[in-house]
PDB file of C-alpha atoms in Angstrom:
ATOM      1  CA  MET A 498     -11.843 -15.811   0.575  1.00 36.00           C
ATOM      2  CA  VAL A 499     -14.287 -18.630   2.271  1.00 36.00           C
ATOM      3  CA  CYS A 500     -17.897 -17.456   2.810  1.00 39.00           C
ATOM      4  CA  VAL A 501     -18.411 -18.066   6.791  1.00 36.00           C
ATOM      5  CA  GLN A 502     -22.539 -18.739   6.099  1.00 36.00           C
ATOM      6  CA  ALA A 503     -21.889 -21.582   3.788  1.00 34.00           C
ATOM      7  CA  ALA A 504     -18.161 -22.341   3.652  1.00 34.00           C
ATOM      8  CA  SER A 505     -18.411 -21.426  -0.036  1.00 34.00           C
ATOM      9  CA  LEU A 506     -17.017 -18.879  -2.110  1.00 41.00           C
ATOM     10  CA  PHE A 507     -19.029 -15.734  -1.921  1.00 42.00           C
ATOM     11  CA  CYS A 508     -22.439 -17.094  -1.002  1.00 43.00           C
ATOM     12  CA  GLY A 509     -24.152 -13.470  -1.767  1.00 43.00           C
ATOM     13  CA  LYS A 510     -25.277 -10.788  -0.079  1.00 40.00           C
ATOM     14  CA  LYS A 511     -24.746 -11.883   3.522  1.00 41.00           C
ATOM     15  CA  CYS A 512     -21.041 -12.739   2.336  1.00 45.00           C
ATOM     16  CA  TYR A 513     -20.496  -9.340   0.908  1.00 41.00           C
ATOM     17  CA  ASN A 514     -21.701  -7.592   3.995  1.00 39.00           C
ATOM     18  CA  TYR A 515     -19.704  -9.647   6.376  1.00 37.00           C
ATOM     19  CA  MET A 516     -16.748  -8.585   3.997  1.00 39.00           C
ATOM     20  CA  GLN A 517     -17.811  -5.197   4.383  1.00 41.00           C
ATOM     21  CA  LYS A 518     -17.919  -5.080   8.023  1.00 38.00           C
ATOM     22  CA  ILE A 519     -14.583  -6.792   8.572  1.00 38.00           C
ATOM     23  CA  ASN A 520     -12.825  -5.002   5.943  1.00 42.00           C
ATOM     24  CA  GLY A 521     -14.549  -1.432   5.872  1.00 43.00           C
ATOM     25  CA  SER A 522     -15.064   0.109   2.649  1.00 39.00           C
ATOM     26  CA  TYR A 523     -13.590  -1.019  -0.590  1.00 37.00           C
ATOM     27  CA  GLY A 524     -13.573   2.393  -1.999  1.00 37.00           C
ATOM     28  CA  GLN A 525     -10.492   3.811  -1.750  1.00 37.00           C
ATOM     29  CA  TRP A 526      -8.513   1.350  -3.884  1.00 35.00           C
ATOM     30  CA  LYS A 527      -8.842   2.406  -7.565  1.00 37.00           C
ATOM     31  CA  TRP A 528      -8.494   0.227 -10.370  1.00 36.00           C
ATOM     32  CA  GLY A 529      -7.214   1.292 -14.011  1.00 40.00           C
ATOM     33  CA  ARG A 530      -9.763   0.771 -17.045  1.00 36.00           C
ATOM     34  CA  GLY A 531      -8.805   1.448 -20.897  1.00 39.00           C
ATOM     35  CA  ASP A 532     -10.886   4.560 -21.339  1.00 37.00           C
ATOM     36  CA  GLY A 533      -9.018   6.476 -18.588  1.00 35.00           C
ATOM     37  CA  MET A 534     -11.788   6.401 -15.920  1.00 34.00           C
ATOM     38  CA  ALA A 535     -11.353   5.044 -12.464  1.00 39.00           C
ATOM     39  CA  ASP A 536     -13.760   2.479 -11.039  1.00 50.00           C
ATOM     40  CA  THR A 537     -13.557   1.678  -7.629  1.00 72.00           C
ATOM     41  CA  THR A 538     -12.767  -1.929  -6.097  1.00 76.00           C
ATOM     42  CA  ASN A 539     -16.225  -1.660  -4.315  1.00 82.00           C
ATOM     43  CA  ALA A 540     -18.364  -1.364  -7.502  1.00 84.00           C
ATOM     44  CA  LEU A 541     -16.592  -4.389  -9.401  1.00 84.00           C
ATOM     45  CA  LEU A 542     -16.840  -6.358  -6.294  1.00 85.00           C
ATOM     46  CA  LYS A 543     -20.424  -5.213  -5.890  1.00 88.00           C
ATOM     47  CA  ARG A 544     -20.961  -6.470  -9.936  1.00 86.00           C
ATOM     48  CA  ILE A 545     -19.013  -9.596  -9.302  1.00 87.00           C
ATOM     49  CA  VAL A 546     -21.261 -10.475  -6.243  1.00 90.00           C
ATOM     50  CA  GLY A 547     -24.732  -9.568  -7.763  1.00 89.00           C
ATOM     51  CA  SER A 548     -23.927 -11.462 -11.349  1.00 87.00           C
ATOM     52  CA  LYS A 549     -25.158 -14.925 -12.267  1.00 89.00           C
ATOM     53  CA  ASP A 550     -22.529 -15.318 -14.849  1.00 88.00           C
ATOM     54  CA  PHE A 551     -19.046 -14.466 -14.168  1.00 88.00           C
ATOM     55  CA  ARG A 552     -18.052 -14.619 -17.647  1.00 86.00           C
ATOM     56  CA  GLU A 553     -20.416 -11.833 -18.279  1.00 88.00           C
ATOM     57  CA  VAL A 554     -18.701 -10.017 -15.463  1.00 85.00           C
ATOM     58  CA  LEU A 555     -15.332 -10.241 -17.288  1.00 85.00           C
ATOM     59  CA  GLU A 556     -16.828  -9.377 -20.665  1.00 84.00           C
ATOM     60  CA  GLU A 557     -18.151  -6.218 -19.386  1.00 84.00           C
ATOM     61  CA  ASN A 558     -15.502  -5.302 -16.958  1.00 80.00           C
ATOM     62  CA  GLY A 559     -12.402  -6.839 -18.754  1.00 73.00           C
ATOM     63  CA  ASP A 560     -10.537  -3.805 -18.551  1.00 72.00           C
ATOM     64  CA  ALA A 561     -11.226  -3.402 -15.161  1.00 73.00           C
ATOM     65  CA  PHE A 562      -9.060  -6.451 -14.007  1.00 73.00           C
ATOM     66  CA  GLU A 563      -5.207  -5.798 -13.715  1.00 68.00           C
ATOM     67  CA  GLU A 564      -3.322  -8.503 -15.111  1.00 64.00           C
ATOM     68  CA  ARG A 565       0.385  -6.955 -15.624  1.00 76.00           C
ATOM     69  CA  SER A 566       3.222  -8.600 -14.032  1.00 90.00           C
ATOM     70  CA  ILE A 567       4.964  -6.657 -11.136  1.00 94.00           C
ATOM     71  CA  SER A 568       7.868  -6.100 -13.307  1.00 94.00           C
ATOM     72  CA  GLU A 569       5.820  -3.996 -15.789  1.00 94.00           C
ATOM     73  CA  TYR A 570       3.918  -2.127 -12.766  1.00 93.00           C
ATOM     74  CA  LEU A 571       7.543  -1.183 -11.618  1.00 96.00           C
ATOM     75  CA  ARG A 572       8.482  -0.034 -14.861  1.00 95.00           C
ATOM     76  CA  ARG A 573       5.195   1.767 -15.264  1.00 94.00           C
ATOM     77  CA  LEU A 574       6.086   3.615 -12.236  1.00 96.00           C
ATOM     78  CA  CYS A 575       9.843   4.477 -13.297  1.00 97.00           C
ATOM     79  CA  GLU A 576       8.277   6.232 -16.658  1.00 96.00           C
ATOM     80  CA  GLU A 577       5.337   7.932 -14.487  1.00 95.00           C
ATOM     81  CA  GLN A 578       7.921   9.459 -11.872  1.00 96.00           C
ATOM     82  CA  GLY A 579      10.583  10.071 -15.101  1.00 96.00           C
ATOM     83  CA  ILE A 580      13.457   7.818 -13.199  1.00 96.00           C
ATOM     84  CA  VAL A 581      15.345   4.582 -14.055  1.00 97.00           C
ATOM     85  CA  PRO A 582      15.245   1.523 -12.345  1.00 97.00           C
ATOM     86  CA  GLU A 583      18.948   2.043 -10.863  1.00 97.00           C
ATOM     87  CA  GLN A 584      17.756   5.289  -9.100  1.00 97.00           C
ATOM     88  CA  VAL A 585      15.361   3.071  -7.704  1.00 98.00           C
ATOM     89  CA  ILE A 586      17.060   0.012  -6.655  1.00 98.00           C
ATOM     90  CA  LYS A 587      19.851   2.440  -5.386  1.00 98.00           C
ATOM     91  CA  LYS A 588      17.551   4.553  -3.231  1.00 97.00           C
ATOM     92  CA  ALA A 589      15.528   1.398  -1.680  1.00 98.00           C
ATOM     93  CA  GLN A 590      19.190  -0.255  -0.758  1.00 97.00           C
ATOM     94  CA  ILE A 591      18.819  -3.045  -2.689  1.00 97.00           C
ATOM     95  CA  ASP A 592      21.410  -5.147  -4.598  1.00 96.00           C
ATOM     96  CA  ARG A 593      21.885  -4.168  -7.764  1.00 97.00           C
ATOM     97  CA  ASN A 594      21.893  -7.301  -9.698  1.00 97.00           C
ATOM     98  CA  TYR A 595      18.795  -8.477  -7.833  1.00 97.00           C
ATOM     99  CA  GLY A 596      17.078  -5.374  -8.520  1.00 97.00           C
ATOM    100  CA  HIS A 597      17.413  -5.433 -12.106  1.00 97.00           C
ATOM    101  CA  GLN A 598      16.198  -8.994 -11.800  1.00 97.00           C
ATOM    102  CA  ILE A 599      12.700  -7.534 -10.317  1.00 97.00           C
ATOM    103  CA  PHE A 600      12.539  -5.214 -13.010  1.00 97.00           C
ATOM    104  CA  ASN A 601      13.313  -7.565 -15.970  1.00 95.00           C
ATOM    105  CA  GLY A 602      10.856 -10.010 -14.193  1.00 94.00           C
ATOM    106  CA  THR A 603      13.240 -13.143 -13.819  1.00 95.00           C
ATOM    107  CA  ARG A 604      13.201 -12.489  -9.988  1.00 95.00           C
ATOM    108  CA  MET A 605       9.630 -12.213  -8.026  1.00 95.00           C
ATOM    109  CA  PRO A 606      10.264  -9.896  -4.810  1.00 96.00           C
ATOM    110  CA  SER A 607       9.307 -10.606  -1.633  1.00 96.00           C
ATOM    111  CA  ARG A 608       7.343  -8.627   0.367  1.00 97.00           C
ATOM    112  CA  ASP A 609      10.192  -6.975   2.122  1.00 98.00           C
ATOM    113  CA  LYS A 610      11.890  -6.372  -1.332  1.00 98.00           C
ATOM    114  CA  LEU A 611       8.679  -4.350  -2.538  1.00 98.00           C
ATOM    115  CA  ILE A 612       8.512  -2.350   0.765  1.00 98.00           C
ATOM    116  CA  GLN A 613      11.911  -1.121  -0.362  1.00 98.00           C
ATOM    117  CA  LEU A 614      10.883  -0.586  -3.457  1.00 98.00           C
ATOM    118  CA  ALA A 615       8.270   1.369  -2.476  1.00 98.00           C
ATOM    119  CA  PHE A 616      10.777   3.774  -0.280  1.00 98.00           C
ATOM    120  CA  GLY A 617      13.213   3.925  -3.681  1.00 97.00           C
ATOM    121  CA  PHE A 618      10.029   5.128  -5.358  1.00 98.00           C
ATOM    122  CA  GLY A 619       9.191   7.392  -2.407  1.00 97.00           C
ATOM    123  CA  LEU A 620       5.328   6.190  -2.931  1.00 97.00           C
ATOM    124  CA  SER A 621       2.791   7.652  -0.320  1.00 97.00           C
ATOM    125  CA  LEU A 622       0.913   4.603   2.126  1.00 97.00           C
ATOM    126  CA  ASP A 623      -1.697   4.202  -0.510  1.00 96.00           C
ATOM    127  CA  GLU A 624       0.481   3.661  -3.578  1.00 96.00           C
ATOM    128  CA  THR A 625       2.306   1.172  -1.091  1.00 97.00           C
ATOM    129  CA  GLN A 626      -0.363  -1.049  -0.279  1.00 97.00           C
ATOM    130  CA  LYS A 627      -1.573  -0.851  -3.824  1.00 94.00           C
ATOM    131  CA  LEU A 628       1.884  -2.185  -4.734  1.00 96.00           C
ATOM    132  CA  LEU A 629       1.805  -4.939  -2.621  1.00 96.00           C
ATOM    133  CA  LYS A 630      -1.799  -5.950  -3.266  1.00 93.00           C
ATOM    134  CA  SER A 631      -0.643  -5.687  -7.200  1.00 91.00           C
ATOM    135  CA  ALA A 632       1.960  -8.208  -6.356  1.00 93.00           C
ATOM    136  CA  GLY A 633      -0.092 -10.788  -4.081  1.00 92.00           C
ATOM    137  CA  LYS A 634       1.274  -9.750  -1.065  1.00 96.00           C
ATOM    138  CA  SER A 635      -0.376  -8.905   2.670  1.00 96.00           C
ATOM    139  CA  VAL A 636      -0.704  -5.018   2.722  1.00 97.00           C
ATOM    140  CA  LEU A 637       0.864  -3.207   5.641  1.00 97.00           C
ATOM    141  CA  TYR A 638      -1.260  -3.982   8.773  1.00 97.00           C
ATOM    142  CA  PRO A 639      -1.053  -1.451  11.611  1.00 97.00           C
ATOM    143  CA  LYS A 640      -1.502  -3.753  14.379  1.00 96.00           C
ATOM    144  CA  PHE A 641       1.828  -5.449  13.327  1.00 97.00           C
ATOM    145  CA  LYS A 642       4.659  -3.686  15.264  1.00 97.00           C
ATOM    146  CA  ARG A 643       7.012  -3.763  12.726  1.00 98.00           C
ATOM    147  CA  ASP A 644       4.293  -3.037   9.928  1.00 98.00           C
ATOM    148  CA  ALA A 645       3.212   0.180  12.166  1.00 98.00           C
ATOM    149  CA  ALA A 646       7.085   1.284  11.829  1.00 98.00           C
ATOM    150  CA  VAL A 647       7.017   1.018   8.147  1.00 98.00           C
ATOM    151  CA  ILE A 648       3.660   3.125   7.928  1.00 98.00           C
ATOM    152  CA  PHE A 649       5.331   5.145  10.342  1.00 98.00           C
ATOM    153  CA  GLY A 650       8.161   5.672   7.798  1.00 98.00           C
ATOM    154  CA  ILE A 651       6.387   5.571   4.697  1.00 98.00           C
ATOM    155  CA  SER A 652       4.041   9.102   6.154  1.00 97.00           C
ATOM    156  CA  HIS A 653       6.861  10.827   7.348  1.00 97.00           C
ATOM    157  CA  HIS A 654       8.578  10.416   4.087  1.00 96.00           C
ATOM    158  CA  MET A 655      11.744   8.404   5.866  1.00 97.00           C
ATOM    159  CA  ASP A 656      14.327   7.219   3.304  1.00 96.00           C
ATOM    160  CA  MET A 657      15.514   3.556   3.795  1.00 97.00           C
ATOM    161  CA  MET A 658      18.685   4.360   6.156  1.00 97.00           C
ATOM    162  CA  GLU A 659      16.113   6.174   8.696  1.00 98.00           C
ATOM    163  CA  MET A 660      13.501   3.516   8.294  1.00 98.00           C
ATOM    164  CA  GLN A 661      16.249   0.844   9.061  1.00 98.00           C
ATOM    165  CA  TYR A 662      17.375   2.633  11.983  1.00 98.00           C
ATOM    166  CA  LEU A 663      13.617   2.696  13.449  1.00 98.00           C
ATOM    167  CA  LEU A 664      13.655  -0.504  12.752  1.00 98.00           C
ATOM    168  CA  THR A 665      16.596  -1.259  14.744  1.00 97.00           C
ATOM    169  CA  SER A 666      15.728   1.159  17.576  1.00 98.00           C
ATOM    170  CA  ILE A 667      12.462  -1.037  18.079  1.00 98.00           C
ATOM    171  CA  GLU A 668      13.884  -4.474  18.044  1.00 97.00           C
ATOM    172  CA  VAL A 669      12.342  -6.049  15.023  1.00 97.00           C
ATOM    173  CA  PRO A 670      13.755  -7.770  11.816  1.00 97.00           C
ATOM    174  CA  LEU A 671      15.518  -4.981   9.345  1.00 97.00           C
ATOM    175  CA  LEU A 672      13.184  -4.752   5.694  1.00 97.00           C
ATOM    176  CA  GLY A 673      15.058  -7.480   3.800  1.00 92.00           C
ATOM    177  CA  GLU A 674      15.524  -9.600   6.784  1.00 84.00           C
ATOM    178  CA  GLY A 675      12.172 -10.553   7.638  1.00 57.00           C
TER     179      GLY A 675
END
């Protein structure tokens, strides 16, 4: 992220305030900590921006940073829900071989495949956004017609067939095609 004030990375308080203005509060995203407590992204961001030494931030907050692969993240979701990847892949309407390659880490999923997996898992909107962020993909943006439809589908607990039908009816690319 580039600072608009000084064309450098996070020049300090001005940049942090600017990012709050354009993105709103960061407090909705939770970061896992090894001790079981949740630390908000906002608090972590404040520590990073306010620190003089990044190594110190890493030392004090090392367990707040997520470093697991997307395949590990997906397998953890399966464990939490008590399901196997095969069930998720089928509900997500992803090719079986391709889906297993995502779960075993030999393929990096596209944004669309992650959204399909979110439907396969039955994730909430917040969980879907976190999944996308964890994979380094852009979150769903309500001002984009297709994303707005996906947000609607997730919020209304649609399955993949219903979601694809909605996308077809509004004449936007289907998931897996866009």
